[in-house]
Amino acid sequence: MNTTFERDLDAKGYIDVAVDPSLDIVQEIARLKKEKNAVILAHYYQESEIQDIADYIGDSLGLSQQAAKTDADVIVFAGVHFMAETAKILSPSKKVLLPDLKAGCSLSDSCPPHLFAKFKEKYPDHLVITYVNCTAELKALSDIVCTSSNAVQIVESLPADQKIIFGPDKNLGDYVKKKTGRDLVLWNGACMVHEIFSQDKIDALRAEYPEAKFIAHPECEEHILAQADYIGSTSGMLKFTIEDPSSTFIVATEAGILHQMQKASPAKTFIPAPPNNLCACNDCPHMKLNTLEKLYNCLYYEQPEITLSEDIIARAQKPIERMLEISEKLGL
């Protein structure tokens, strides 16, 4: 890689090369995928044009598991940094690319591993469960990883007297505490997207659309979850909107999921729950750093690449494997 690219990655986080405007970028991405034996993963929160060219669309862990099953040599993860790390953990022999290295995560950033390690030392008799939305280093400090869809069942599968630290999301942890009745020790972290929904604006929407179902992600604050008709992961919310007979839904999570909801149920109406600012919907600024142009350059130049030490990969694999074992036993 030349020095210009190195400077771009250091300063900007992506390959900053202009794409010929006459190029059929979608066609070129398809050609490069075939040429390089690559697979493109897109999280539900990506822009619709990226979702539409992806081989797989879904939640972060599910995407990484899907990629691990393929015979692809290259994984392009259109998501955020911790998601690409998870793909690398599950597919250490594959090259994992992220269109923009600065596509981070406010939740992941809210839990620096060195501080969490100190926190963990205060509770030596506690089992550590971490939400998958965290860094590889944090996973390496954990006993079990969970997702928003299996966190309750993972905790319930453990002995009633097992002491537990849960991190990094305090809202998900609080939701799990209420559902399980367990006294979890919570790390004080949160997702910026799920913490700025406006109660007043949601109330106004519900008054305007009294027939609408209000659905929310468990990373939302307690007062938002308290009024939800359904609480679940992004994939769970999508499934609910497909199966529920209601024709209108107010959706409290990142607005990117509405694209898949509308595709799956074109006759239904989906309204993003508004945040407490002037925006009409709640977008994750980190997720939206990825663009088609960055994805094209990423695949063309095979940079930026996600690299992890063998030690971190080995240690981070164990809590993920423990989660998968428990999930299999529970039939999840």
Coordinates of C-alpha atoms in Angstrom, one line a residue:
M1 CA 0.0 0.0 0.0
N2 CA 1.4 3.4 -0.9
T3 CA 2.1 6.2 1.5
T4 CA -0.9 8.3 0.3
F5 CA -3.3 5.4 1.2
E6 CA -1.6 5.0 4.6
R7 CA -2.1 8.7 5.3
D8 CA -5.7 8.5 4.3
L9 CA -6.3 5.6 6.6
D10 CA -4.5 7.3 9.5
A11 CA -6.2 10.6 9.0
K12 CA -9.5 9.8 7.4
G13 CA -10.1 6.1 8.1
Y14 CA -10.9 5.3 4.5
I15 CA -9.3 5.2 1.0
D16 CA -10.1 8.7 -0.3
V17 CA -9.9 8.1 -4.1
A18 CA -12.4 9.7 -6.4
V19 CA -14.7 7.2 -8.2
D20 CA -15.3 7.8 -11.9
P21 CA -18.8 9.2 -12.0
S22 CA -19.4 7.3 -15.3
L23 CA -18.7 4.0 -13.6
D24 CA -21.7 1.7 -12.9
I25 CA -20.6 1.3 -9.3
V26 CA -23.1 -1.4 -8.5
Q27 CA -22.0 -3.5 -11.5
E28 CA -18.4 -2.9 -10.6
I29 CA -18.9 -4.0 -7.0
A30 CA -20.5 -7.2 -8.3
R31 CA -17.6 -7.8 -10.6
L32 CA -15.0 -7.2 -7.9
K33 CA -16.9 -9.6 -5.6
K34 CA -16.7 -12.4 -8.1
E35 CA -13.0 -11.6 -9.0
K36 CA -11.9 -11.6 -5.3
N37 CA -14.3 -14.2 -4.0
A38 CA -15.7 -11.7 -1.6
V39 CA -19.0 -11.5 0.3
I40 CA -20.7 -8.2 1.4
L41 CA -22.4 -8.1 4.8
A42 CA -24.7 -5.1 5.6
H43 CA -26.2 -4.3 8.9
Y44 CA -29.9 -3.3 9.1
Y45 CA -28.8 0.3 10.0
Q46 CA -26.9 0.9 6.7
E47 CA -28.1 3.1 4.0
S48 CA -30.7 1.4 1.8
E49 CA -28.4 1.4 -1.3
I50 CA -25.8 -0.6 0.6
Q51 CA -28.4 -3.0 2.0
D52 CA -29.6 -3.6 -1.6
I53 CA -26.3 -4.8 -2.9
A54 CA -25.4 -6.9 0.1
D55 CA -25.2 -10.7 0.0
Y56 CA -26.5 -10.9 3.6
I57 CA -28.4 -8.3 5.7
G58 CA -29.0 -8.7 9.4
D59 CA -27.9 -8.2 13.0
S60 CA -24.1 -8.1 13.7
L61 CA -23.5 -11.6 15.1
G62 CA -25.8 -13.3 12.7
L63 CA -23.9 -11.7 9.8
S64 CA -20.6 -12.8 11.1
Q65 CA -21.9 -16.4 11.6
Q66 CA -23.2 -16.3 8.0
A67 CA -19.9 -15.1 6.7
A68 CA -18.0 -17.9 8.6
K69 CA -20.2 -20.5 6.8
T70 CA -19.3 -19.2 3.3
D71 CA -16.2 -20.1 1.3
A72 CA -15.4 -16.4 0.7
D73 CA -11.8 -15.3 1.0
V74 CA -12.8 -11.7 1.7
I75 CA -15.5 -10.3 3.9
V76 CA -16.6 -6.7 3.5
F77 CA -18.5 -5.7 6.5
A78 CA -20.8 -2.6 5.9
G79 CA -21.4 -1.9 9.6
V80 CA -19.2 -0.5 12.4
H81 CA -15.8 -1.5 13.8
F82 CA -16.8 -3.9 16.5
M83 CA -18.9 -5.9 14.0
A84 CA -16.0 -6.3 11.6
E85 CA -13.9 -7.4 14.6
T86 CA -16.5 -10.1 15.4
A87 CA -16.4 -11.3 11.8
K88 CA -12.6 -11.6 12.1
I89 CA -12.9 -13.5 15.4
L90 CA -15.2 -16.0 13.8
S91 CA -13.3 -16.1 10.5
P92 CA -9.6 -15.6 11.5
S93 CA -8.2 -16.9 8.2
K94 CA -10.3 -14.6 6.0
K95 CA -9.5 -11.0 5.1
V96 CA -12.1 -8.7 6.8
L97 CA -12.5 -5.2 5.4
L98 CA -14.4 -2.2 6.8
P99 CA -15.2 0.6 4.4
D100 CA -14.5 3.3 7.0
L101 CA -12.4 2.6 10.1
K102 CA -13.9 5.6 11.8
A103 CA -17.3 3.9 11.7
G104 CA -17.3 3.3 15.5
C105 CA -20.0 2.9 18.1
S106 CA -20.9 5.1 21.0
L107 CA -21.9 2.0 23.1
S108 CA -18.6 0.2 22.4
D109 CA -16.7 3.4 23.1
S110 CA -18.5 3.9 26.4
C111 CA -16.7 0.8 27.8
P112 CA -12.8 1.1 27.5
P113 CA -11.4 -2.4 28.1
H114 CA -8.7 -1.2 30.6
L115 CA -11.4 0.5 32.7
F116 CA -13.7 -2.5 32.5
A117 CA -10.8 -4.7 33.6
K118 CA -10.5 -2.6 36.8
F119 CA -14.3 -2.7 37.3
K120 CA -14.2 -6.5 36.9
E121 CA -11.5 -6.8 39.6
K122 CA -14.0 -5.4 42.2
Y123 CA -16.2 -8.4 41.7
P124 CA -13.9 -11.4 41.5
D125 CA -16.8 -13.9 42.2
H126 CA -19.0 -12.6 39.4
L127 CA -19.4 -14.1 35.9
V128 CA -19.0 -11.5 33.1
I129 CA -21.7 -11.3 30.4
T130 CA -21.1 -8.8 27.7
Y131 CA -23.4 -7.7 24.9
V132 CA -22.0 -8.5 21.5
N133 CA -21.9 -4.7 20.7
C134 CA -18.4 -4.3 22.2
T135 CA -14.8 -4.4 21.2
A136 CA -12.8 -7.6 20.7
E137 CA -10.7 -6.7 23.8
L138 CA -13.9 -6.5 25.9
K139 CA -15.1 -9.9 24.6
A140 CA -11.7 -11.3 25.6
L141 CA -12.4 -10.2 29.2
S142 CA -15.8 -11.9 29.2
D143 CA -17.1 -15.3 30.2
I144 CA -20.2 -15.2 27.9
V145 CA -21.3 -13.0 25.1
C146 CA -25.0 -12.3 24.5
T147 CA -27.2 -10.6 21.9
S148 CA -30.2 -8.4 22.5
S149 CA -32.4 -11.4 21.4
N150 CA -30.9 -14.0 23.7
A151 CA -29.7 -11.9 26.7
V152 CA -32.7 -12.8 28.9
Q153 CA -32.4 -16.6 28.1
I154 CA -28.6 -16.6 28.6
V155 CA -29.0 -15.1 32.1
E156 CA -31.9 -17.4 33.0
S157 CA -29.9 -20.4 32.0
L158 CA -27.4 -19.8 34.8
P159 CA -27.8 -20.9 38.4
A160 CA -30.0 -18.5 40.4
D161 CA -27.2 -17.8 42.9
Q162 CA -24.7 -17.0 40.2
K163 CA -23.4 -13.4 40.6
I164 CA -23.2 -11.5 37.2
I165 CA -21.6 -8.4 35.8
F166 CA -23.4 -7.3 32.7
G167 CA -22.0 -4.8 30.2
P168 CA -21.7 -2.5 28.4
D169 CA -25.3 -1.5 27.8
K170 CA -27.0 -0.4 31.0
N171 CA -30.4 -0.1 29.3
L172 CA -30.3 -3.7 28.0
G173 CA -28.9 -4.8 31.4
D174 CA -31.8 -3.1 33.2
Y175 CA -34.3 -4.7 30.8
V176 CA -32.7 -8.1 31.5
K177 CA -32.8 -7.5 35.3
K178 CA -36.5 -6.8 35.1
K179 CA -37.3 -9.8 32.9
T180 CA -35.2 -12.3 35.0
G181 CA -35.4 -10.9 38.5
R182 CA -31.6 -11.2 38.8
D183 CA -29.5 -8.6 40.6
L184 CA -27.0 -7.8 37.9
V185 CA -24.0 -5.5 38.4
L186 CA -24.3 -3.1 35.4
W187 CA -21.6 -1.2 33.6
N188 CA -22.8 2.4 32.9
G189 CA -22.7 2.4 29.1
A190 CA -25.3 3.2 26.5
C191 CA -26.0 3.7 22.7
M192 CA -26.4 7.3 21.7
V193 CA -29.1 6.4 19.1
H194 CA -31.3 4.6 21.6
E195 CA -31.0 7.2 24.4
I196 CA -32.3 10.3 22.6
F197 CA -35.9 9.3 21.7
S198 CA -38.3 12.0 22.6
Q199 CA -41.1 10.9 24.9
D200 CA -43.3 13.9 24.0
K201 CA -42.9 13.3 20.2
I202 CA -43.7 9.6 20.5
D203 CA -46.8 10.5 22.6
A204 CA -47.8 12.9 19.8
L205 CA -47.3 10.2 17.2
R206 CA -49.3 7.7 19.1
A207 CA -52.1 10.2 19.5
E208 CA -52.0 10.8 15.7
Y209 CA -51.9 7.1 14.9
P210 CA -53.9 5.5 17.7
E211 CA -54.1 2.2 15.7
A212 CA -50.3 1.9 15.4
K213 CA -48.2 -0.6 17.3
F214 CA -45.2 0.9 19.1
I215 CA -42.1 -1.3 19.0
A216 CA -38.8 -0.7 20.6
H217 CA -35.2 -2.1 20.9
P218 CA -34.2 -3.1 24.4
E219 CA -31.3 -0.6 24.2
C220 CA -33.9 2.1 24.7
E221 CA -34.4 3.8 28.0
E222 CA -36.8 2.3 30.5
H223 CA -39.5 4.9 30.1
I224 CA -39.6 4.3 26.3
L225 CA -39.7 0.5 26.8
A226 CA -42.5 0.8 29.4
Q227 CA -45.0 1.9 26.7
A228 CA -43.9 -0.5 23.9
D229 CA -46.3 -3.1 22.5
Y230 CA -43.2 -5.2 21.5
I231 CA -39.6 -5.1 22.6
G232 CA -37.0 -7.0 20.6
S233 CA -33.8 -7.1 18.6
T234 CA -33.7 -5.5 15.1
S235 CA -34.4 -8.9 13.5
G236 CA -37.1 -9.6 16.1
M237 CA -38.7 -6.3 15.3
L238 CA -38.6 -7.0 11.6
K239 CA -40.2 -10.4 12.2
F240 CA -42.9 -8.9 14.4
T241 CA -43.9 -6.4 11.8
I242 CA -44.2 -9.2 9.2
E243 CA -46.3 -11.4 11.4
D244 CA -48.4 -8.9 13.3
P245 CA -51.7 -8.0 11.6
S246 CA -51.4 -4.3 12.4
S247 CA -50.9 -2.0 9.4
T248 CA -49.0 0.8 11.1
F249 CA -45.9 0.7 13.3
I250 CA -43.9 3.3 15.2
V251 CA -40.4 2.0 15.4
A252 CA -37.9 3.0 18.1
T253 CA -34.5 2.0 16.9
E254 CA -32.1 3.2 14.2
A255 CA -34.1 4.2 11.1
G256 CA -32.2 2.0 8.7
I257 CA -34.3 -1.0 9.6
L258 CA -37.4 0.6 8.1
H259 CA -36.0 -0.2 4.6
Q260 CA -36.3 -3.9 5.2
M261 CA -39.6 -3.6 7.0
Q262 CA -41.1 -1.8 4.0
K263 CA -39.6 -4.3 1.6
A264 CA -41.1 -7.2 3.6
S265 CA -44.5 -5.5 4.1
P266 CA -45.0 -3.0 1.3
A267 CA -48.7 -2.4 2.2
K268 CA -47.9 -1.4 5.8
T269 CA -46.8 2.0 7.2
F270 CA -43.6 2.4 9.2
I271 CA -42.9 5.6 11.2
P272 CA -39.5 6.2 12.8
A273 CA -39.7 7.3 16.4
P274 CA -38.3 10.8 16.5
P275 CA -35.3 11.9 18.7
N276 CA -35.3 14.9 21.0
N277 CA -33.8 17.2 18.3
L278 CA -34.9 18.6 15.0
C279 CA -34.4 15.4 13.0
A280 CA -37.5 13.4 11.9
C281 CA -35.8 10.1 12.5
N282 CA -32.9 8.7 14.5
D283 CA -29.9 7.8 12.4
C284 CA -26.6 6.5 13.7
P285 CA -23.8 8.8 12.5
H286 CA -21.3 6.0 12.7
M287 CA -23.3 3.6 10.6
K288 CA -23.9 6.3 8.0
L289 CA -20.2 6.9 7.5
N290 CA -20.2 4.0 5.1
T291 CA -21.1 4.9 1.5
L292 CA -21.2 3.0 -1.8
E293 CA -18.0 4.8 -3.0
K294 CA -16.1 3.9 0.2
L295 CA -17.3 0.3 -0.2
Y296 CA -16.2 0.2 -3.8
N297 CA -12.7 1.5 -2.9
C298 CA -12.5 -0.8 0.1
L299 CA -13.1 -3.8 -2.1
Y300 CA -10.9 -2.6 -5.0
Y301 CA -7.9 -1.8 -2.8
E302 CA -8.7 -4.4 -0.1
Q303 CA -8.2 -1.7 2.6
P304 CA -8.9 -0.8 5.4
E305 CA -8.4 -4.3 6.8
I306 CA -9.3 -5.4 10.3
T307 CA -6.5 -7.2 12.1
L308 CA -6.4 -8.7 15.6
S309 CA -3.7 -10.5 17.5
E310 CA -4.0 -14.3 17.7
D311 CA -4.3 -14.0 21.5
I312 CA -7.3 -11.6 21.4
I313 CA -9.0 -13.8 18.8
A314 CA -8.5 -17.0 20.9
R315 CA -9.7 -15.3 24.1
A316 CA -12.7 -13.6 22.4
Q317 CA -13.8 -16.8 20.7
K318 CA -14.4 -18.6 24.0
P319 CA -17.3 -16.4 25.3
I320 CA -18.9 -16.4 21.9
E321 CA -18.7 -20.2 21.7
R322 CA -20.1 -20.4 25.2
M323 CA -23.1 -18.3 24.1
L324 CA -23.6 -20.5 21.0
E325 CA -23.5 -23.7 23.2
I326 CA -26.1 -22.3 25.6
S327 CA -28.3 -21.1 22.7
E328 CA -28.1 -24.5 21.1
K329 CA -29.1 -26.2 24.3
L330 CA -32.0 -23.8 24.7
G331 CA -33.1 -24.2 21.1
L332 CA -32.6 -20.5 20.3

